[in-house]
mmCIF file of C-alpha atoms in Angstrom:
data_model
loop_
_atom_site.group_PDB
_atom_site.id
_atom_site.type_symbol
_atom_site.label_atom_id
_atom_site.label_comp_id
_atom_site.label_asym_id
_atom_site.label_seq_id
_atom_site.Cartn_x
_atom_site.Cartn_y
_atom_site.Cartn_z
ATOM 1 C CA MET A 1 7.339 -282.477 51.319
ATOM 2 C CA THR A 2 11.052 -283.004 51.820
ATOM 3 C CA SER A 3 11.994 -283.392 55.487
ATOM 4 C CA GLU A 4 15.037 -281.687 56.977
ATOM 5 C CA ALA A 5 16.667 -285.106 57.452
ATOM 6 C CA THR A 6 16.511 -285.809 53.720
ATOM 7 C CA PRO A 7 18.803 -283.610 51.630
ATOM 8 C CA ALA A 8 17.271 -282.080 48.536
ATOM 9 C CA PRO A 9 18.583 -283.320 45.187
ATOM 10 C CA GLY A 10 21.653 -281.449 43.998
ATOM 11 C CA ARG A 11 21.444 -279.059 41.106
ATOM 12 C CA VAL A 12 22.572 -280.357 37.733
ATOM 13 C CA GLY A 13 25.528 -277.958 37.786
ATOM 14 C CA ASP A 14 26.633 -279.209 41.197
ATOM 15 C CA VAL A 15 26.470 -282.822 40.049
ATOM 16 C CA ARG A 16 28.555 -282.026 36.972
ATOM 17 C CA ARG A 17 31.135 -280.230 39.084
ATOM 18 C CA ARG A 18 31.476 -283.261 41.324
ATOM 19 C CA ASN A 19 31.724 -285.566 38.338
ATOM 20 C CA LEU A 20 34.447 -283.490 36.715
ATOM 21 C CA ALA A 21 36.530 -283.938 39.865
ATOM 22 C CA LEU A 22 35.545 -287.617 40.019
ATOM 23 C CA VAL A 23 36.957 -288.241 36.553
ATOM 24 C CA LEU A 24 40.224 -286.548 37.470
ATOM 25 C CA GLY A 25 40.352 -288.608 40.660
ATOM 26 C CA CYS A 26 40.498 -291.759 38.545
ATOM 27 C CA LEU A 27 43.927 -290.691 37.254
ATOM 28 C CA GLY A 28 46.973 -290.664 39.486
ATOM 29 C CA PRO A 29 50.105 -288.650 38.698
ATOM 30 C CA ASP A 30 51.550 -291.347 36.437
ATOM 31 C CA ALA A 31 48.355 -293.084 35.288
ATOM 32 C CA VAL A 32 46.996 -293.455 31.751
ATOM 33 C CA ALA A 33 43.428 -294.646 31.169
ATOM 34 C CA SER A 34 40.854 -294.722 28.393
ATOM 35 C CA ARG A 35 37.386 -293.237 28.636
ATOM 36 C CA ALA A 36 35.967 -296.745 28.978
ATOM 37 C CA GLU A 37 38.301 -297.536 31.864
ATOM 38 C CA ILE A 38 37.370 -294.303 33.634
ATOM 39 C CA ALA A 39 33.681 -295.136 33.202
ATOM 40 C CA ALA A 40 34.238 -298.562 34.729
ATOM 41 C CA VAL A 41 36.128 -297.184 37.729
ATOM 42 C CA SER A 42 33.894 -294.166 38.363
ATOM 43 C CA GLY A 43 30.534 -295.830 37.783
ATOM 44 C CA LEU A 44 29.546 -293.114 35.323
ATOM 45 C CA THR A 45 28.124 -293.905 31.905
ATOM 46 C CA LYS A 46 30.474 -293.867 28.940
ATOM 47 C CA ALA A 47 28.487 -291.013 27.419
ATOM 48 C CA SER A 48 28.839 -288.953 30.606
ATOM 49 C CA VAL A 49 32.569 -289.627 30.789
ATOM 50 C CA SER A 50 33.037 -288.568 27.169
ATOM 51 C CA SER A 51 31.227 -285.289 27.832
ATOM 52 C CA LEU A 52 33.170 -284.638 31.044
ATOM 53 C CA VAL A 53 36.489 -285.450 29.381
ATOM 54 C CA ALA A 54 35.729 -282.925 26.656
ATOM 55 C CA ASP A 55 35.418 -280.225 29.313
ATOM 56 C CA LEU A 56 38.565 -281.396 31.105
ATOM 57 C CA LEU A 57 40.554 -281.301 27.867
ATOM 58 C CA GLU A 58 39.351 -277.725 27.460
ATOM 59 C CA THR A 59 40.653 -276.801 30.937
ATOM 60 C CA GLY A 60 44.087 -278.172 30.054
ATOM 61 C CA LEU A 61 44.085 -280.509 33.050
ATOM 62 C CA LEU A 62 43.910 -283.592 30.836
ATOM 63 C CA GLU A 63 45.636 -284.537 27.611
ATOM 64 C CA GLU A 64 45.244 -287.381 25.155
ATOM 65 C CA VAL A 65 48.320 -289.584 25.026
ATOM 66 C CA GLY A 66 47.888 -292.155 22.282
ATOM 67 C CA VAL A 67 46.089 -295.446 22.769
ATOM 68 C CA THR A 68 45.463 -297.956 25.542
ATOM 69 C CA ARG A 69 44.112 -301.508 25.381
ATOM 70 C CA GLY A 70 41.090 -300.729 27.555
ATOM 71 C CA GLY A 71 38.532 -300.489 24.762
ATOM 72 C CA GLU A 72 35.677 -302.931 24.223
ATOM 73 C CA ARG A 73 36.472 -306.326 22.657
ATOM 74 C CA GLY A 74 40.165 -305.531 22.746
ATOM 75 C CA ARG A 75 39.850 -302.439 20.607
ATOM 76 C CA PRO A 76 42.343 -299.746 21.595
ATOM 77 C CA GLY A 77 41.035 -296.615 23.273
ATOM 78 C CA VAL A 78 42.537 -293.149 23.321
ATOM 79 C CA GLY A 79 44.625 -292.754 26.454
ATOM 80 C CA LEU A 80 44.062 -289.894 28.908
ATOM 81 C CA ALA A 81 46.550 -288.553 31.442
ATOM 82 C CA LEU A 82 47.086 -285.509 33.600
ATOM 83 C CA ASN A 83 48.696 -282.744 31.567
ATOM 84 C CA PRO A 84 52.350 -282.081 32.485
ATOM 85 C CA ARG A 85 52.076 -278.631 30.926
ATOM 86 C CA ARG A 86 50.051 -277.493 33.916
ATOM 87 C CA GLY A 87 51.470 -277.181 37.403
ATOM 88 C CA ALA A 88 51.807 -275.225 40.631
ATOM 89 C CA LEU A 89 54.530 -273.296 42.412
ATOM 90 C CA GLY A 90 55.790 -274.234 45.864
ATOM 91 C CA ALA A 91 57.962 -271.971 48.012
ATOM 92 C CA GLU A 92 59.721 -272.402 51.333
ATOM 93 C CA VAL A 93 61.186 -269.955 53.816
ATOM 94 C CA ASN A 94 63.560 -271.623 56.239
ATOM 95 C CA VAL A 95 66.129 -270.396 58.710
ATOM 96 C CA ASP A 96 69.139 -270.695 56.420
ATOM 97 C CA TYR A 97 67.688 -270.863 52.919
ATOM 98 C CA LEU A 98 64.896 -269.942 50.542
ATOM 99 C CA ALA A 99 63.564 -272.412 47.990
ATOM 100 C CA VAL A 100 61.064 -272.286 45.144
ATOM 101 C CA GLY A 101 59.978 -274.989 42.711
ATOM 102 C CA VAL A 102 57.322 -275.819 40.142
ATOM 103 C CA LEU A 103 55.603 -279.197 40.214
ATOM 104 C CA ASP A 104 53.614 -280.410 37.222
ATOM 105 C CA LEU A 105 50.354 -282.368 37.445
ATOM 106 C CA ARG A 106 52.248 -285.644 37.085
ATOM 107 C CA GLY A 107 54.294 -284.988 40.194
ATOM 108 C CA GLN A 108 57.532 -284.015 38.471
ATOM 109 C CA LEU A 109 59.515 -281.112 39.907
ATOM 110 C CA ARG A 110 60.219 -279.252 36.687
ATOM 111 C CA VAL A 111 62.144 -276.348 38.233
ATOM 112 C CA HIS A 112 63.742 -276.131 41.669
ATOM 113 C CA GLU A 113 66.066 -273.453 42.986
ATOM 114 C CA THR A 114 67.489 -273.014 46.481
ATOM 115 C CA VAL A 115 69.407 -269.989 47.761
ATOM 116 C CA GLU A 116 71.253 -269.997 51.060
ATOM 117 C CA ALA A 117 70.226 -267.070 53.262
ATOM 118 C CA SER A 118 70.514 -266.148 56.939
ATOM 119 C CA ASN A 119 66.863 -265.458 57.697
ATOM 120 C CA GLN A 120 66.907 -265.769 61.461
ATOM 121 C CA GLY A 121 65.963 -262.419 63.001
ATOM 122 C CA ARG A 122 65.557 -260.693 59.628
ATOM 123 C CA ALA A 123 62.523 -258.529 59.031
ATOM 124 C CA PRO A 124 59.809 -260.604 57.332
ATOM 125 C CA GLY A 125 59.456 -257.974 54.602
ATOM 126 C CA ASP A 126 63.117 -258.303 53.640
ATOM 127 C CA VAL A 127 62.923 -262.097 53.582
ATOM 128 C CA LEU A 128 59.783 -262.024 51.458
ATOM 129 C CA ALA A 129 61.308 -259.539 49.013
ATOM 130 C CA ASP A 130 64.134 -262.000 48.392
ATOM 131 C CA LEU A 131 61.653 -264.864 48.102
ATOM 132 C CA HIS A 132 59.586 -263.019 45.519
ATOM 133 C CA GLY A 133 62.683 -262.317 43.446
ATOM 134 C CA LEU A 134 63.514 -266.025 43.498
ATOM 135 C CA ALA A 135 59.903 -266.943 42.693
ATOM 136 C CA ALA A 136 59.911 -264.616 39.677
ATOM 137 C CA ARG A 137 62.976 -266.390 38.258
ATOM 138 C CA VAL A 138 61.393 -269.781 38.803
ATOM 139 C CA ARG A 139 58.106 -268.691 37.218
ATOM 140 C CA ASP A 140 60.022 -267.492 34.171
ATOM 141 C CA ALA A 141 61.916 -270.767 33.962
ATOM 142 C CA ALA A 142 58.692 -272.767 34.233
ATOM 143 C CA SER A 143 57.083 -270.682 31.508
ATOM 144 C CA ALA A 144 60.086 -271.254 29.264
ATOM 145 C CA ASP A 145 59.656 -274.986 29.930
ATOM 146 C CA GLY A 146 56.031 -274.774 28.798
ATOM 147 C CA VAL A 147 54.374 -275.120 32.203
ATOM 148 C CA GLU A 148 51.367 -272.931 33.006
ATOM 149 C CA LEU A 149 50.807 -272.270 36.702
ATOM 150 C CA LEU A 150 47.435 -272.877 38.329
ATOM 151 C CA GLY A 151 48.286 -271.773 41.881
ATOM 152 C CA GLY A 152 50.858 -272.138 44.611
ATOM 153 C CA GLY A 153 51.782 -272.556 48.245
ATOM 154 C CA LEU A 154 54.268 -271.272 50.807
ATOM 155 C CA ALA A 155 55.732 -273.391 53.606
ATOM 156 C CA VAL A 156 57.381 -271.922 56.716
ATOM 157 C CA PRO A 157 58.870 -273.551 59.839
ATOM 158 C CA GLY A 158 56.262 -272.437 62.347
ATOM 159 C CA ILE A 159 52.664 -272.497 63.501
ATOM 160 C CA VAL A 160 50.444 -271.056 60.792
ATOM 161 C CA ASP A 161 46.815 -270.093 60.260
ATOM 162 C CA ALA A 162 46.161 -271.087 56.667
ATOM 163 C CA THR A 163 42.720 -269.479 56.644
ATOM 164 C CA SER A 164 44.021 -265.980 57.373
ATOM 165 C CA GLY A 165 47.452 -266.472 55.801
ATOM 166 C CA ARG A 166 49.204 -265.606 59.043
ATOM 167 C CA VAL A 167 52.259 -267.041 60.810
ATOM 168 C CA ALA A 168 51.335 -267.275 64.482
ATOM 169 C CA THR A 169 54.875 -268.053 65.574
ATOM 170 C CA ALA A 170 58.081 -269.280 63.957
ATOM 171 C CA PRO A 171 60.629 -269.319 66.810
ATOM 172 C CA ASN A 172 63.663 -270.225 64.719
ATOM 173 C CA LEU A 173 62.955 -267.317 62.378
ATOM 174 C CA GLY A 174 62.045 -264.952 65.209
ATOM 175 C CA TRP A 175 58.613 -264.308 63.666
ATOM 176 C CA ASP A 176 55.435 -263.752 65.680
ATOM 177 C CA ASP A 177 52.009 -262.859 64.331
ATOM 178 C CA VAL A 178 53.213 -262.104 60.804
ATOM 179 C CA PRO A 179 50.498 -261.534 58.143
ATOM 180 C CA LEU A 180 51.395 -263.045 54.780
ATOM 181 C CA ALA A 181 48.180 -262.665 52.773
ATOM 182 C CA ASP A 182 49.696 -260.048 50.448
ATOM 183 C CA ALA A 183 52.884 -262.060 50.065
ATOM 184 C CA LEU A 184 50.867 -265.126 49.072
ATOM 185 C CA GLU A 185 49.007 -263.141 46.437
ATOM 186 C CA ASP A 186 52.274 -261.857 44.965
ATOM 187 C CA LEU A 187 53.775 -265.352 44.887
ATOM 188 C CA VAL A 188 51.613 -266.548 41.968
ATOM 189 C CA PRO A 189 49.962 -263.456 40.505
ATOM 190 C CA GLY A 190 47.176 -264.017 38.017
ATOM 191 C CA THR A 191 46.675 -267.729 38.649
ATOM 192 C CA PRO A 192 43.147 -269.150 38.956
ATOM 193 C CA PHE A 193 43.814 -270.609 42.415
ATOM 194 C CA ALA A 194 45.278 -268.561 45.253
ATOM 195 C CA ALA A 195 48.451 -269.572 47.088
ATOM 196 C CA GLU A 196 48.017 -270.992 50.592
ATOM 197 C CA LEU A 197 50.233 -271.018 53.673
ATOM 198 C CA SER A 198 51.406 -274.207 55.403
ATOM 199 C CA ASN A 199 53.824 -275.532 57.975
ATOM 200 C CA GLU A 200 57.082 -276.740 56.421
ATOM 201 C CA ALA A 201 57.102 -280.194 58.046
ATOM 202 C CA ASP A 202 53.413 -280.752 57.315
ATOM 203 C CA SER A 203 54.024 -279.944 53.644
ATOM 204 C CA ALA A 204 56.979 -282.328 53.533
ATOM 205 C CA ALA A 205 54.897 -285.051 55.211
ATOM 206 C CA LEU A 206 52.218 -284.638 52.535
ATOM 207 C CA ALA A 207 54.824 -284.730 49.776
ATOM 208 C CA GLU A 208 55.866 -288.124 51.120
ATOM 209 C CA LEU A 209 52.233 -289.264 51.114
ATOM 210 C CA TRP A 210 51.572 -288.175 47.539
ATOM 211 C CA TYR A 211 54.922 -288.698 45.838
ATOM 212 C CA GLY A 212 57.313 -290.467 48.209
ATOM 213 C CA ARG A 213 57.766 -293.172 50.805
ATOM 214 C CA GLY A 214 54.446 -292.446 52.490
ATOM 215 C CA ARG A 215 52.443 -293.884 49.596
ATOM 216 C CA ALA A 216 53.250 -297.393 50.827
ATOM 217 C CA LEU A 217 52.762 -296.587 54.518
ATOM 218 C CA GLY A 218 49.502 -294.684 54.908
ATOM 219 C CA SER A 219 50.210 -293.779 58.541
ATOM 220 C CA TYR A 220 53.565 -292.468 59.703
ATOM 221 C CA LEU A 221 55.480 -289.768 61.517
ATOM 222 C CA TYR A 222 57.601 -287.564 59.260
ATOM 223 C CA LEU A 223 60.663 -285.938 60.843
ATOM 224 C CA SER A 224 62.397 -283.066 59.084
ATOM 225 C CA GLY A 225 65.987 -282.281 60.039
ATOM 226 C CA GLU A 226 66.744 -278.574 59.593
ATOM 227 C CA VAL A 227 68.017 -275.934 62.042
ATOM 228 C CA GLY A 228 65.008 -277.119 64.026
ATOM 229 C CA VAL A 229 63.370 -280.521 63.917
ATOM 230 C CA GLY A 230 59.952 -280.442 62.278
ATOM 231 C CA GLY A 231 57.334 -283.143 62.467
ATOM 232 C CA GLY A 232 54.302 -284.061 60.395
ATOM 233 C CA LEU A 233 51.763 -286.666 61.446
ATOM 234 C CA VAL A 234 49.871 -288.668 58.818
ATOM 235 C CA ILE A 235 47.145 -291.044 59.985
ATOM 236 C CA GLY A 236 45.083 -293.092 57.554
ATOM 237 C CA SER A 237 46.539 -291.124 54.605
ATOM 238 C CA GLN A 238 45.337 -287.847 56.147
ATOM 239 C CA LEU A 239 47.464 -285.109 57.694
ATOM 240 C CA PHE A 240 46.597 -284.697 61.377
ATOM 241 C CA THR A 241 47.301 -281.235 62.767
ATOM 242 C CA GLY A 242 45.107 -281.187 65.871
ATOM 243 C CA ALA A 243 42.575 -278.591 66.994
ATOM 244 C CA GLY A 244 45.117 -275.774 67.141
ATOM 245 C CA GLY A 245 47.387 -276.915 64.331
ATOM 246 C CA HIS A 246 50.194 -277.896 66.725
ATOM 247 C CA ALA A 247 50.110 -281.687 66.309
ATOM 248 C CA GLY A 248 53.336 -283.264 65.106
ATOM 249 C CA GLU A 249 55.652 -280.752 66.829
ATOM 250 C CA VAL A 250 58.078 -283.542 67.671
ATOM 251 C CA GLY A 251 61.010 -281.149 67.659
ATOM 252 C CA HIS A 252 59.735 -279.771 70.948
ATOM 253 C CA VAL A 253 59.210 -283.070 72.725
ATOM 254 C CA VAL A 254 61.439 -282.981 75.808
ATOM 255 C CA VAL A 255 64.123 -285.684 75.751
ATOM 256 C CA ASP A 256 66.559 -284.152 78.267
ATOM 257 C CA PRO A 257 64.853 -282.243 81.125
ATOM 258 C CA GLY A 258 68.200 -280.896 82.294
ATOM 259 C CA GLY A 259 69.348 -279.945 78.811
ATOM 260 C CA ARG A 260 69.831 -276.692 76.917
ATOM 261 C CA ARG A 261 67.258 -273.979 76.455
ATOM 262 C CA CYS A 262 65.341 -274.250 73.180
ATOM 263 C CA SER A 263 64.147 -271.511 70.850
ATOM 264 C CA CYS A 264 60.583 -272.314 71.961
ATOM 265 C CA GLY A 265 61.472 -271.247 75.514
ATOM 266 C CA GLY A 266 61.508 -274.783 76.867
ATOM 267 C CA ARG A 267 64.450 -276.937 77.834
ATOM 268 C CA GLY A 268 65.884 -280.164 76.488
ATOM 269 C CA CYS A 269 63.741 -280.393 73.354
ATOM 270 C CA VAL A 270 64.653 -282.801 70.565
ATOM 271 C CA GLU A 271 65.992 -280.007 68.404
ATOM 272 C CA THR A 272 68.525 -279.011 71.084
ATOM 273 C CA VAL A 273 70.147 -282.393 70.399
ATOM 274 C CA ALA A 274 69.141 -283.348 66.842
ATOM 275 C CA GLY A 275 68.764 -279.957 65.162
ATOM 276 C CA GLN A 276 71.354 -278.905 62.617
ATOM 277 C CA GLU A 277 73.188 -276.434 64.848
ATOM 278 C CA ALA A 278 73.088 -278.799 67.802
ATOM 279 C CA ILE A 279 74.710 -281.635 65.859
ATOM 280 C CA LEU A 280 77.298 -279.410 64.202
ATOM 281 C CA GLY A 281 78.211 -277.785 67.519
ATOM 282 C CA ALA A 282 78.527 -281.125 69.317
ATOM 283 C CA ALA A 283 80.672 -282.422 66.450
ATOM 284 C CA GLY A 284 82.998 -279.417 66.670
ATOM 285 C CA ILE A 285 82.089 -278.125 63.206
ATOM 286 C CA THR A 286 82.161 -274.370 63.727
ATOM 287 C CA GLY A 287 80.950 -271.624 61.391
ATOM 288 C CA GLY A 288 84.156 -269.920 60.298
ATOM 289 C CA GLY A 289 82.337 -268.191 57.444
ATOM 290 C CA SER A 290 81.205 -271.486 55.959
ATOM 291 C CA THR A 291 77.703 -271.922 54.598
ATOM 292 C CA THR A 292 75.361 -274.455 56.160
ATOM 293 C CA THR A 293 75.882 -276.705 53.159
ATOM 294 C CA GLY A 294 79.636 -276.447 53.632
ATOM 295 C CA ARG A 295 79.408 -277.263 57.342
ATOM 296 C CA LEU A 296 77.204 -280.282 56.699
ATOM 297 C CA ALA A 297 79.683 -281.464 54.072
ATOM 298 C CA ALA A 298 82.450 -281.081 56.659
ATOM 299 C CA LEU A 299 80.385 -283.153 59.095
ATOM 300 C CA THR A 300 79.909 -285.975 56.602
ATOM 301 C CA ARG A 301 83.642 -285.951 55.854
ATOM 302 C CA SER A 302 84.355 -286.231 59.586
ATOM 303 C CA LEU A 303 81.976 -289.168 59.835
ATOM 304 C CA ASP A 304 83.580 -290.870 56.853
ATOM 305 C CA ALA A 305 86.986 -290.368 58.465
ATOM 306 C CA GLY A 306 85.767 -292.017 61.684
ATOM 307 C CA ASP A 307 86.007 -288.874 63.840
ATOM 308 C CA ASP A 308 84.834 -289.906 67.329
ATOM 309 C CA ARG A 309 83.350 -286.522 68.238
ATOM 310 C CA ALA A 310 81.271 -286.330 65.063
ATOM 311 C CA ILE A 311 80.094 -289.911 65.449
ATOM 312 C CA ARG A 312 79.040 -289.319 69.071
ATOM 313 C CA ALA A 313 77.116 -286.181 68.100
ATOM 314 C CA VAL A 314 75.145 -287.958 65.378
ATOM 315 C CA LYS A 315 74.519 -291.029 67.503
ATOM 316 C CA ARG A 316 73.205 -288.832 70.307
ATOM 317 C CA ALA A 317 70.851 -287.201 67.799
ATOM 318 C CA GLY A 318 69.568 -290.614 66.722
ATOM 319 C CA GLU A 319 68.981 -291.636 70.312
ATOM 320 C CA ALA A 320 67.063 -288.423 71.052
ATOM 321 C CA LEU A 321 64.913 -288.894 67.980
ATOM 322 C CA ALA A 322 64.128 -292.446 69.091
ATOM 323 C CA VAL A 323 62.887 -291.227 72.484
ATOM 324 C CA ALA A 324 60.529 -288.770 70.786
ATOM 325 C CA VAL A 325 59.386 -291.335 68.224
ATOM 326 C CA VAL A 326 58.488 -293.847 70.922
ATOM 327 C CA ALA A 327 56.479 -291.216 72.808
ATOM 328 C CA ALA A 328 54.578 -290.280 69.644
ATOM 329 C CA ALA A 329 54.017 -293.911 68.653
ATOM 330 C CA ARG A 330 52.572 -294.785 72.056
ATOM 331 C CA LEU A 331 50.182 -291.824 71.959
ATOM 332 C CA VAL A 332 48.806 -292.199 68.430
ATOM 333 C CA ASP A 333 49.472 -295.861 67.591
ATOM 334 C CA LEU A 334 52.047 -295.348 64.847
ATOM 335 C CA SER A 335 54.483 -297.948 63.573
ATOM 336 C CA ALA A 336 56.367 -296.124 60.814
ATOM 337 C CA VAL A 337 58.759 -293.177 60.588
ATOM 338 C CA VAL A 338 60.085 -291.264 57.561
ATOM 339 C CA LEU A 339 63.139 -289.039 58.046
ATOM 340 C CA GLY A 340 64.031 -286.135 55.768
ATOM 341 C CA GLY A 341 66.213 -283.037 55.653
ATOM 342 C CA HIS A 342 69.747 -283.402 56.968
ATOM 343 C CA PHE A 343 68.877 -286.734 58.577
ATOM 344 C CA GLY A 344 69.259 -288.309 55.138
ATOM 345 C CA LEU A 345 72.866 -287.123 54.918
ATOM 346 C CA LEU A 346 73.613 -288.759 58.263
ATOM 347 C CA ARG A 347 71.715 -292.010 57.771
ATOM 348 C CA ASP A 348 74.737 -294.337 57.961
ATOM 349 C CA VAL A 349 75.428 -293.309 61.567
ATOM 350 C CA LEU A 350 72.100 -291.878 62.686
ATOM 351 C CA GLY A 351 70.005 -294.784 61.365
ATOM 352 C CA PRO A 352 71.667 -297.567 63.397
ATOM 353 C CA ALA A 353 71.627 -295.433 66.579
ATOM 354 C CA LEU A 354 67.943 -294.701 66.054
ATOM 355 C CA ASP A 355 67.102 -298.346 65.365
ATOM 356 C CA GLU A 356 69.078 -299.614 68.349
ATOM 357 C CA THR A 357 67.393 -297.191 70.740
ATOM 358 C CA LEU A 358 63.937 -297.957 69.332
ATOM 359 C CA ASP A 359 64.556 -301.678 69.850
ATOM 360 C CA ASP A 360 65.665 -300.995 73.410
ATOM 361 C CA LEU A 361 62.802 -298.688 74.397
ATOM 362 C CA ALA A 362 59.944 -300.271 72.441
ATOM 363 C CA PRO A 363 60.871 -303.679 71.022
ATOM 364 C CA GLY A 364 58.923 -304.478 67.882
ATOM 365 C CA ARG A 365 56.792 -301.322 68.142
ATOM 366 C CA ILE A 366 58.201 -299.432 65.137
ATOM 367 C CA ALA A 367 57.971 -301.666 62.083
ATOM 368 C CA ALA A 368 59.412 -299.280 59.490
ATOM 369 C CA VAL A 369 62.084 -296.584 59.695
ATOM 370 C CA THR A 370 62.894 -295.148 56.290
ATOM 371 C CA PHE A 371 64.684 -292.132 54.858
ATOM 372 C CA SER A 372 63.055 -289.807 52.347
ATOM 373 C CA ASP A 373 64.038 -289.830 48.689
ATOM 374 C CA LEU A 374 62.688 -286.288 48.207
ATOM 375 C CA GLY A 375 65.640 -284.669 49.954
ATOM 376 C CA ALA A 376 65.688 -280.895 50.265
ATOM 377 C CA SER A 377 62.743 -280.520 47.888
ATOM 378 C CA ALA A 378 60.151 -282.145 50.178
ATOM 379 C CA ALA A 379 58.486 -279.023 51.608
ATOM 380 C CA VAL A 380 58.430 -277.238 48.247
ATOM 381 C CA THR A 381 56.970 -280.355 46.627
ATOM 382 C CA GLY A 382 54.293 -280.618 49.306
ATOM 383 C CA ALA A 383 53.319 -276.940 49.084
ATOM 384 C CA ALA A 384 53.027 -277.174 45.296
ATOM 385 C CA GLY A 385 51.334 -280.577 45.509
ATOM 386 C CA ALA A 386 48.614 -279.178 47.750
ATOM 387 C CA ALA A 387 47.930 -276.493 45.139
ATOM 388 C CA VAL A 388 47.773 -279.148 42.422
ATOM 389 C CA ARG A 389 45.214 -281.088 44.425
ATOM 390 C CA ARG A 390 43.098 -277.973 44.958
ATOM 391 C CA ALA A 391 42.985 -277.455 41.206
ATOM 392 C CA LEU A 392 42.121 -281.095 40.501
ATOM 393 C CA ALA A 393 39.325 -280.933 43.086
ATOM 394 C CA ALA A 394 37.710 -277.871 41.430
ATOM 395 C CA PRO A 395 38.257 -278.146 37.667
ATOM 396 C CA HIS A 396 35.023 -276.260 36.980
ATOM 397 C CA ALA A 397 36.809 -273.074 38.054
ATOM 398 C CA LEU A 398 38.881 -273.296 34.864
ATOM 399 C CA LEU A 399 35.900 -273.479 32.535
ATOM 400 C CA GLY A 400 34.695 -270.268 30.899
#
């Protein structure tokens, strides 16, 4: 009799499901391998791999791409790769813009569109109506490009409950307890995998892990410069969100106890110094009807011209970020930081100020400070990338 401590053998169907995902796991976004190579890596027999590959070709997740030199005795084998004609949609709601993109299975952002919008204080229904209009255009563009969607994701700058599809709080948007389950369903109608909700900085941090600078780091703190300052914490190549999903909220680490009130209700948080509005205000770059993009361009021109006020504002932001980074590094034993969002635009001034303050406060503690190459597409890429990974982990759902 089988004891409770000894698990019963899995059903044949369960084993095949796991093996389908195992085969896909042998192929990264830009990898090409033969059936023989996959068998060698996975430990499965060549006959099993051939049968599994036949099913995966049927799902459209794999495609044959010519020959490789992985066959026996030097004979070429037929190459297999993830199919770029399958993908997922990622969307982002932020304070001053909406963005939607489609990422294919090879990690290429095939379509990406951003629209500036003043979403702070707007009714969630109005914001989502605009987002769905943008998503429809992007879906049409992806279809015209030959990409079939498998699912999607939505990233917002706040605390979210992914299980219920609810935004608990997004202070910079003015949202509290906002249900988004219906909005998620409408984002990618008719796809085999449902869209899921995520925090914007967490999605960007994962995009770095899967497609960006994080691949070489494994453990790092991601900092996103927007109207607020978002943070995502990756430890051992896994996103760490904490028991309540609040981990990584570096934007609300206090760096100036006597400073300005923050949107979170606290005082002197990082984002009151290093957030977009804080830097622009301190630099003397006022609205005047300009878009956020226009104001940031004006800031970079001021920096290039050597404007003292602009330089001081950006340096102060770098110093504040360093204080928060050191606190986080001491608590969770991190030695690397990736900066995205508007921080990338300011790297020539912000980077040296950050490095200098890190060296002063924690000499030798932070081994790597790097700026993201994903730019404004990071959160969209991460939201879509998570949907891609859900599909690759459950390919059996695509079989008839």
